[in-house]
CSV table of C-alpha atoms and ligand atoms in Angstrom, one decimal:
chain,number,residue,atom,x,y,z
A,1177,MET,CA,-24.0,27.8,33.7
A,1178,GLU,CA,-21.0,27.2,30.9
A,1179,PHE,CA,-19.5,24.0,30.6
A,1180,LEU,CA,-17.3,22.5,28.9
A,1181,VAL,CA,-17.1,18.3,28.2
A,1182,THR,CA,-13.9,17.4,26.6
A,1183,GLY,CA,-15.0,13.7,25.1
A,1184,GLY,CA,-18.3,14.8,24.3
A,1185,ALA,CA,-19.0,13.2,21.1
A,1186,GLY,CA,-18.0,9.5,23.2
A,1187,PHE,CA,-20.2,7.2,24.8
A,1188,ILE,CA,-20.6,9.0,28.3
A,1189,GLY,CA,-19.6,12.3,27.1
A,1190,SER,CA,-22.4,12.5,25.0
A,1191,HIS,CA,-24.9,11.3,28.0
A,1192,LEU,CA,-23.5,14.1,29.8
A,1193,VAL,CA,-23.5,16.7,27.2
A,1194,ASP,CA,-28.2,15.8,26.5
A,1195,THR,CA,-28.1,16.2,30.2
A,1196,LEU,CA,-26.5,19.4,30.8
A,1197,PHE,CA,-28.6,20.9,27.7
A,1198,GLU,CA,-31.8,19.2,29.7
A,1199,ILE,CA,-31.6,21.4,32.6
A,1200,GLY,CA,-30.4,24.7,30.4
A,1201,ASN,CA,-27.0,25.0,30.6
A,1202,THR,CA,-24.9,26.0,27.8
A,1203,VAL,CA,-22.5,23.5,26.5
A,1204,TYR,CA,-19.1,23.6,24.5
A,1205,VAL,CA,-17.7,20.5,23.3
A,1206,ILE,CA,-14.1,19.7,22.4
A,1207,ASP,CA,-13.8,15.9,20.9
A,1208,ASN,CA,-11.1,15.1,17.9
A,1209,LEU,CA,-13.6,12.3,17.4
A,1210,SER,CA,-10.9,9.2,17.1
A,1211,SER,CA,-13.6,6.9,19.1
A,1212,GLY,CA,-16.2,9.5,19.4
A,1213,LYS,CA,-18.9,10.3,16.8
A,1214,LEU,CA,-21.0,13.2,15.5
A,1215,GLU,CA,-24.0,11.3,15.4
A,1216,ASN,CA,-23.8,11.1,19.1
A,1217,LEU,CA,-23.4,14.7,19.5
A,1218,ASN,CA,-26.2,17.1,20.4
A,1219,PRO,CA,-26.6,18.9,17.5
A,1220,SER,CA,-27.0,22.1,20.1
A,1221,ALA,CA,-23.8,22.1,21.7
A,1222,SER,CA,-20.5,24.5,20.3
A,1223,PHE,CA,-18.6,21.9,18.9
A,1224,TYR,CA,-14.4,22.2,18.4
A,1225,LYS,CA,-13.1,19.3,16.5
A,1226,MET,CA,-9.5,19.7,18.5
A,1227,ASP,CA,-7.0,17.4,19.7
A,1228,ILE,CA,-7.0,18.2,23.8
A,1229,CYS,CA,-3.0,17.9,22.6
A,1230,ASP,CA,-3.5,20.5,20.5
A,1231,GLN,CA,-1.3,24.1,21.6
A,1232,ASN,CA,-4.5,26.1,20.4
A,1233,LEU,CA,-6.6,24.9,23.1
A,1234,CYS,CA,-5.5,27.6,25.6
A,1235,GLU,CA,-6.7,30.2,23.5
A,1236,LEU,CA,-10.3,28.2,23.2
A,1237,LEU,CA,-10.5,28.2,26.2
A,1238,CYS,CA,-9.7,31.5,27.1
A,1239,ASN,CA,-12.1,32.6,24.7
A,1240,ILE,CA,-14.8,30.1,26.0
A,1241,ARG,CA,-14.4,30.6,29.8
A,1242,PRO,CA,-16.2,27.7,31.0
A,1243,GLU,CA,-16.9,27.4,34.9
A,1244,VAL,CA,-16.5,23.9,34.9
A,1245,VAL,CA,-14.8,21.9,32.8
A,1246,PHE,CA,-15.8,17.5,32.4
A,1247,HIS,CA,-12.9,15.9,31.2
A,1248,LEU,CA,-13.4,13.1,29.6
A,1249,ALA,CA,-11.3,13.0,26.5
A,1250,ALA,CA,-9.2,10.1,26.9
A,1251,GLN,CA,-7.2,6.9,25.1
A,1252,VAL,CA,-9.7,4.6,26.7
A,1253,SER,CA,-8.9,1.0,25.3
A,1254,VAL,CA,-6.0,-0.9,27.8
A,1255,PRO,CA,-4.9,-3.5,25.2
A,1256,CYS,CA,-3.9,-0.1,22.8
A,1257,SER,CA,-2.6,1.5,26.0
A,1258,ILE,CA,-0.2,-1.9,26.0
A,1259,GLN,CA,0.5,-2.0,22.4
A,1260,ASN,CA,1.4,1.9,22.1
A,1261,PRO,CA,1.8,3.3,25.6
A,1262,TYR,CA,3.7,6.8,23.9
A,1263,GLU,CA,0.0,7.8,22.4
A,1264,ASP,CA,-2.0,6.7,25.4
A,1265,ALA,CA,0.8,9.2,27.4
A,1266,ARG,CA,0.4,11.2,24.8
A,1267,VAL,CA,-3.2,12.1,25.3
A,1268,ASN,CA,-3.9,10.8,28.9
A,1269,VAL,CA,-1.3,12.6,30.4
A,1270,LEU,CA,0.2,15.3,28.3
A,1271,GLY,CA,-3.4,16.3,26.9
A,1272,THR,CA,-4.7,16.4,30.8
A,1273,ILE,CA,-1.1,19.0,31.7
A,1274,ASN,CA,-2.3,21.0,28.4
A,1275,LEU,CA,-5.9,21.2,29.4
A,1276,LEU,CA,-5.0,22.1,33.3
A,1277,GLU,CA,-2.7,24.9,31.6
A,1278,ALA,CA,-5.3,26.0,29.9
A,1279,CYS,CA,-7.9,26.0,32.7
A,1280,VAL,CA,-5.3,27.9,34.6
A,1281,LYS,CA,-5.4,30.5,32.3
A,1282,ALA,CA,-8.9,30.4,32.1
A,1283,GLY,CA,-10.0,31.2,35.0
A,1284,VAL,CA,-11.6,27.5,35.2
A,1285,LYS,CA,-13.7,27.1,38.5
A,1286,ARG,CA,-13.8,22.9,38.8
A,1287,VAL,CA,-12.2,20.2,36.6
A,1288,ILE,CA,-14.0,17.0,37.0
A,1289,PHE,CA,-11.8,14.0,35.8
A,1290,SER,CA,-13.3,10.9,34.5
A,1291,SER,CA,-10.8,8.3,36.0
A,1292,SER,CA,-11.3,4.4,36.2
A,1293,ALA,CA,-11.0,1.9,38.2
A,1294,ALA,CA,-8.2,0.3,36.3
A,1295,VAL,CA,-6.1,2.4,39.0
A,1296,TYR,CA,-6.3,0.0,41.4
A,1297,GLY,CA,-4.8,-3.2,39.8
A,1298,VAL,CA,-5.3,-6.7,41.4
A,1299,PRO,CA,-7.5,-5.6,44.3
A,1300,ILE,CA,-6.1,-6.5,47.8
A,1301,TYR,CA,-9.7,-6.4,49.2
A,1302,PHE,CA,-13.7,-5.9,48.7
A,1303,PRO,CA,-15.0,-3.8,48.3
A,1304,ILE,CA,-12.0,-1.6,47.0
A,1305,ASN,CA,-12.8,1.9,48.6
A,1306,GLU,CA,-10.7,5.1,47.6
A,1307,ALA,CA,-7.8,4.2,50.0
A,1308,HIS,CA,-7.2,1.2,48.0
A,1309,PRO,CA,-3.5,1.3,46.9
A,1310,LEU,CA,-3.0,2.2,43.6
A,1311,HIS,CA,-1.0,-1.0,41.7
A,1312,ALA,CA,-2.3,-0.3,38.3
A,1313,ILE,CA,-1.3,-3.4,36.2
A,1314,SER,CA,-1.4,-1.2,32.3
A,1315,HIS,CA,0.0,1.5,31.0
A,1316,TYR,CA,-4.1,2.9,31.0
A,1317,GLY,CA,-4.0,2.4,34.4
A,1318,VAL,CA,-0.7,4.0,35.2
A,1319,SER,CA,-2.0,7.1,32.7
A,1320,LYS,CA,-5.2,7.8,34.8
A,1321,VAL,CA,-3.2,7.9,37.8
A,1322,ALA,CA,-0.7,10.4,36.3
A,1323,ALA,CA,-3.4,12.6,35.2
A,1324,GLU,CA,-5.2,12.2,38.7
A,1325,GLU,CA,-1.7,13.2,40.5
A,1326,TYR,CA,-1.4,16.5,37.7
A,1327,ILE,CA,-4.7,17.7,38.7
A,1328,LYS,CA,-4.1,16.9,42.5
A,1329,LEU,CA,-0.9,19.4,41.6
A,1330,TYR,CA,-2.8,22.0,40.1
A,1331,GLN,CA,-4.6,22.3,42.6
A,1332,ARG,CA,-2.0,22.9,45.1
A,1333,MET,CA,0.0,25.3,42.4
A,1334,TYR,CA,-2.7,27.5,41.5
A,1335,GLY,CA,-6.2,26.5,43.5
A,1336,THR,CA,-8.4,25.2,40.4
A,1337,ASN,CA,-10.9,22.7,42.0
A,1338,TYR,CA,-11.2,19.4,41.3
A,1339,VAL,CA,-13.5,16.1,41.5
A,1340,ILE,CA,-12.1,12.7,40.3
A,1341,LEU,CA,-14.5,10.2,39.3
A,1342,ARG,CA,-13.1,6.8,39.6
A,1343,TYR,CA,-15.6,4.6,37.4
A,1344,ALA,CA,-16.6,1.2,37.6
A,1345,ASN,CA,-17.6,-0.8,34.7
A,1346,VAL,CA,-19.8,1.8,32.2
A,1347,TYR,CA,-22.8,0.3,30.3
A,1348,GLY,CA,-25.5,1.8,28.0
A,1349,PRO,CA,-27.0,3.0,24.7
A,1350,ARG,CA,-24.2,4.0,22.0
A,1351,GLN,CA,-21.0,2.3,24.1
A,1352,ASP,CA,-18.5,1.2,21.7
A,1353,ALA,CA,-18.2,-2.8,21.8
A,1354,GLU,CA,-14.1,-1.7,22.0
A,1355,GLY,CA,-14.4,0.4,25.1
A,1356,GLU,CA,-13.3,-0.7,28.8
A,1357,GLY,CA,-16.6,-1.9,29.8
A,1358,GLY,CA,-17.0,-3.4,26.3
A,1359,VAL,CA,-18.4,-6.9,27.5
A,1360,VAL,CA,-22.4,-5.6,27.8
A,1361,SER,CA,-22.4,-3.4,24.2
A,1362,ILE,CA,-20.6,-6.9,22.7
A,1363,PHE,CA,-23.2,-9.0,24.2
A,1364,ALA,CA,-26.2,-6.9,22.9
A,1365,ASN,CA,-25.1,-6.8,19.7
A,1366,ARG,CA,-24.6,-10.2,19.5
A,1367,LEU,CA,-28.1,-10.9,20.9
A,1368,ALA,CA,-29.3,-8.6,18.3
A,1369,SER,CA,-27.3,-10.5,15.3
A,1370,LYS,CA,-28.7,-13.8,17.1
A,1371,ASP,CA,-24.9,-14.8,17.3
A,1372,ALA,CA,-23.5,-16.8,20.4
A,1373,LEU,CA,-21.9,-15.4,23.4
A,1374,THR,CA,-18.2,-15.8,23.9
A,1375,ILE,CA,-16.9,-15.8,27.7
A,1376,PHE,CA,-13.2,-16.2,28.8
A,1377,GLY,CA,-12.6,-18.5,31.6
A,1378,SER,CA,-15.3,-19.8,33.3
A,1379,GLY,CA,-17.6,-17.0,33.5
A,1380,GLU,CA,-17.1,-16.6,36.8
A,1381,GLN,CA,-15.0,-13.3,37.0
A,1382,THR,CA,-16.9,-10.5,38.5
A,1383,ARG,CA,-17.7,-7.1,37.6
A,1384,ASP,CA,-19.5,-4.0,38.9
A,1385,PHE,CA,-21.5,-2.6,36.2
A,1386,ILE,CA,-22.8,0.9,36.8
A,1387,TYR,CA,-25.4,2.4,34.4
A,1388,VAL,CA,-24.4,5.4,32.0
A,1389,LYS,CA,-27.2,7.4,33.3
A,1390,ASP,CA,-26.0,7.0,36.6
A,1391,VAL,CA,-22.5,8.2,35.9
A,1392,VAL,CA,-24.1,11.3,34.6
A,1393,ARG,CA,-25.7,12.3,37.6
A,1394,ALA,CA,-22.9,11.4,39.7
A,1395,ASN,CA,-20.8,13.8,37.2
A,1396,LEU,CA,-23.5,16.4,37.7
A,1397,ALA,CA,-23.3,16.1,41.8
A,1398,ALA,CA,-19.7,16.5,41.3
A,1399,ALA,CA,-19.8,19.8,39.8
A,1400,THR,CA,-21.6,21.3,43.0
A,1401,CYS,CA,-20.2,18.9,45.9
A,1402,SER,CA,-17.1,19.4,48.4
A,1403,PRO,CA,-14.3,19.8,45.7
A,1404,ASN,CA,-11.0,18.1,45.9
A,1405,LEU,CA,-12.2,14.9,46.4
A,1406,THR,CA,-11.8,11.6,44.8
A,1407,ILE,CA,-15.0,9.2,44.6
A,1408,ASN,CA,-15.7,5.7,43.1
A,1409,VAL,CA,-18.8,5.6,41.1
A,1410,SER,CA,-19.9,2.2,40.8
A,1411,THR,CA,-22.8,0.0,42.0
A,1412,GLY,CA,-20.8,-1.8,45.1
A,1413,GLU,CA,-22.6,-5.1,43.5
A,1414,ALA,CA,-20.5,-7.9,41.7
A,1415,THR,CA,-21.9,-9.3,38.7
A,1416,SER,CA,-20.7,-12.9,37.4
A,1417,ILE,CA,-19.9,-12.5,33.2
A,1418,ASN,CA,-22.1,-15.7,33.5
A,1419,LYS,CA,-25.5,-13.8,35.5
A,1420,LEU,CA,-24.8,-11.3,32.8
A,1421,ALA,CA,-24.6,-13.3,29.8
A,1422,GLN,CA,-28.2,-15.2,31.3
A,1423,THR,CA,-29.9,-12.0,32.3
A,1424,MET,CA,-29.2,-10.4,28.8
A,1425,ILE,CA,-30.5,-13.0,27.1
A,1426,SER,CA,-33.6,-13.5,29.1
A,1427,ILE,CA,-34.3,-9.8,29.0
A,1428,THR,CA,-34.3,-10.1,25.2
A,1429,ASN,CA,-36.2,-13.1,24.9
A,1430,THR,CA,-33.4,-14.5,22.7
A,1431,SER,CA,-32.1,-18.0,22.7
A,1432,VAL,CA,-28.3,-18.0,21.6
A,1433,GLU,CA,-25.2,-20.5,22.7
A,1434,VAL,CA,-22.7,-19.3,25.0
A,1435,ILE,CA,-19.0,-20.3,24.1
A,1436,TYR,CA,-16.2,-20.8,26.3
A,1437,GLN,CA,-12.9,-19.8,25.5
A,1438,PRO,CA,-9.4,-19.9,27.3
A,1439,GLU,CA,-9.2,-17.3,30.1
A,1440,ARG,CA,-7.1,-14.2,29.0
A,1441,GLN,CA,-4.3,-13.1,30.2
A,1442,GLY,CA,-4.3,-10.3,32.6
A,1443,ASP,CA,-7.7,-10.3,33.0
A,1444,ILE,CA,-8.5,-9.2,36.7
A,1445,GLN,CA,-10.9,-11.8,38.2
A,1446,HIS,CA,-12.9,-10.0,40.7
A,1447,SER,CA,-13.6,-6.2,41.0
A,1448,VAL,CA,-16.2,-4.6,42.6
A,1449,LEU,CA,-15.9,-0.7,44.1
A,1450,SER,CA,-17.3,0.9,47.2
A,1451,PRO,CA,-20.1,4.0,46.7
A,1452,GLN,CA,-20.1,4.4,49.9
A,1453,LEU,CA,-17.9,7.7,49.7
A,1454,ALA,CA,-20.2,8.9,46.8
A,1455,TRP,CA,-23.1,8.7,49.3
A,1456,GLU,CA,-21.6,10.4,51.7
A,1457,VAL,CA,-20.0,13.8,50.2
A,1458,MET,CA,-22.2,13.9,46.9
A,1459,GLY,CA,-25.7,12.3,48.2
A,1460,TRP,CA,-25.2,10.1,45.1
A,1461,LYS,CA,-26.2,6.6,45.1
A,1462,PRO,CA,-26.8,4.8,41.8
A,1463,ASN,CA,-30.5,4.4,40.4
A,1464,TYR,CA,-30.3,1.8,38.1
A,1465,LYS,CA,-29.7,-2.4,39.4
A,1466,LEU,CA,-28.3,-3.7,36.6
A,1467,GLU,CA,-31.4,-6.0,35.2
A,1468,ASP,CA,-33.1,-2.3,35.4
A,1469,GLY,CA,-30.3,-0.5,33.5
A,1470,LEU,CA,-30.3,-3.4,31.0
A,1471,LYS,CA,-34.0,-3.4,30.3
A,1472,ASP,CA,-33.5,0.8,29.9
A,1473,MET,CA,-30.7,0.2,27.2
A,1474,LEU,CA,-32.0,-3.3,25.4
A,1475,LEU,CA,-36.0,-2.4,25.5
A,1476,ASN,CA,-36.1,1.4,25.9
A,1477,SER,CA,-33.4,3.0,24.3
A,1478,THR,CA,-33.0,4.3,20.6
A,1479,GLY,CA,-29.5,4.8,21.1
A,1480,GLN,CA,-30.5,8.6,22.3
B,239,NAD,N1,-16.7,3.4,29.5
B,239,NAD,C1,-16.2,2.7,30.7
B,239,NAD,O1,-16.6,1.6,31.2
B,239,NAD,C2,-15.2,4.0,31.1
B,239,NAD,C3,-14.7,3.1,32.7
B,239,NAD,C4,-13.5,4.2,33.4
B,239,NAD,C5,-13.4,5.2,33.1
B,239,NAD,N2,-13.8,5.4,32.0
B,239,NAD,C6,-13.5,6.8,31.4
B,239,NAD,O2,-14.7,7.4,30.7
B,239,NAD,C7,-14.1,8.8,29.8
B,239,NAD,C8,-15.2,8.5,28.6
B,239,NAD,O3,-15.2,6.9,28.5
B,239,NAD,P1,-16.1,6.9,27.0
B,239,NAD,O4,-16.3,5.1,27.6
B,239,NAD,O5,-16.9,7.6,26.7
B,239,NAD,O6,-15.3,6.4,25.9
B,239,NAD,P2,-15.1,7.0,24.3
B,239,NAD,O7,-14.0,6.6,23.6
B,239,NAD,O8,-16.5,6.8,24.2
B,239,NAD,O9,-15.1,8.6,25.0
B,239,NAD,C9,-13.9,9.1,24.9
B,239,NAD,C10,-13.9,10.5,23.8
B,239,NAD,O10,-12.6,11.3,23.6
B,239,NAD,C11,-12.1,11.3,22.6
B,239,NAD,N3,-10.5,11.6,22.5
B,239,NAD,C12,-10.1,11.2,22.6
B,239,NAD,N4,-9.0,11.1,22.2
B,239,NAD,C13,-8.9,13.1,22.2
B,239,NAD,C14,-7.5,13.6,21.8
B,239,NAD,N5,-6.4,13.4,22.3
B,239,NAD,N6,-8.4,15.1,22.1
B,239,NAD,C15,-9.7,15.3,22.1
B,239,NAD,N7,-10.8,14.0,22.2
B,239,NAD,C16,-10.2,12.6,22.4
B,239,NAD,C17,-12.9,10.2,21.8
B,239,NAD,O11,-12.8,11.0,20.0
B,239,NAD,C18,-14.2,10.0,22.2
B,239,NAD,O12,-15.3,11.1,21.6
B,239,NAD,C19,-12.4,8.0,29.6
B,239,NAD,O13,-11.9,9.4,30.1
B,239,NAD,C20,-12.4,6.7,30.0
B,239,NAD,O14,-11.0,6.6,30.3
B,239,NAD,C21,-14.6,4.7,31.2
């Protein structure tokens, strides 16, 4: 099959591109390399260095005519979205609209969108399922909600099918320490240089950490499952930052100090997403428990 991956030079996108090639597909990549890196990008990919807001995007899609588009290109930083809401909306909202217009004209059959747990905001119950109210507390969260709504609108207006995947905190090789789930890559870097780990607050705040290889499998499942669904991609397990730090210290057998700093304003205390729907509609569940994913990342991975 012919696939287009926007953001294919980024952390998650580059792993997806690799797997699409491994199973024998043709893969096109559009990325402006704002946070992605050429060294992450599979050399077999047909690569177009382009901004998703570019007015030539439509012409490009009409030339390559992919059957399925995986839309991962985004402004991914919550703090940057708050500092520069215009840029966040330009890429995440206007860029998505530009892509959807191009998808309609190019006859794309399905758009698979990388959304985020950030759409839920402060949880009012656990685990968060897809019916949880959307009360985003950052510009990034709102821009993801807006992109989701435009994707649904284009399905209703033009019949372009979609699957929206809402990821929990993704971790794995090639992750930039700046990203949404950056704590794992920050700790990995600190452990590699034998520097102290910094934890904000008590460390008892929890997150749902999902390994990038499982996220790639979820994207593949989304290419063939019933369309027009919104699905969490998560483990359903809450892990405290203290537990994460201790697990990483033990796996790498590195003794470093753990330093506690005051809690950061706006940090959500607990987050855990139900992966039940993903199992019911895509037959997907995570293969990696946190410890297994961390071992794969810290001990086996060469970054590839
Ligand atoms: N990493 C996580 O924990 C996480 C959690 C939830 C959702 N997501 C979503 O998953 C997707 C991938 O995130 P990631 O962690 O791999 O981040 P990333 O920054 O590594 O990847 C994003 C890619 O998009 C590219 N890009 C950014 N703006 C662009 C533009 N205007 N035009 C073209 N390309 C552009 C970047 O160069 C980069 O290669 C994003 O949509 C993100 O919002 C990530």
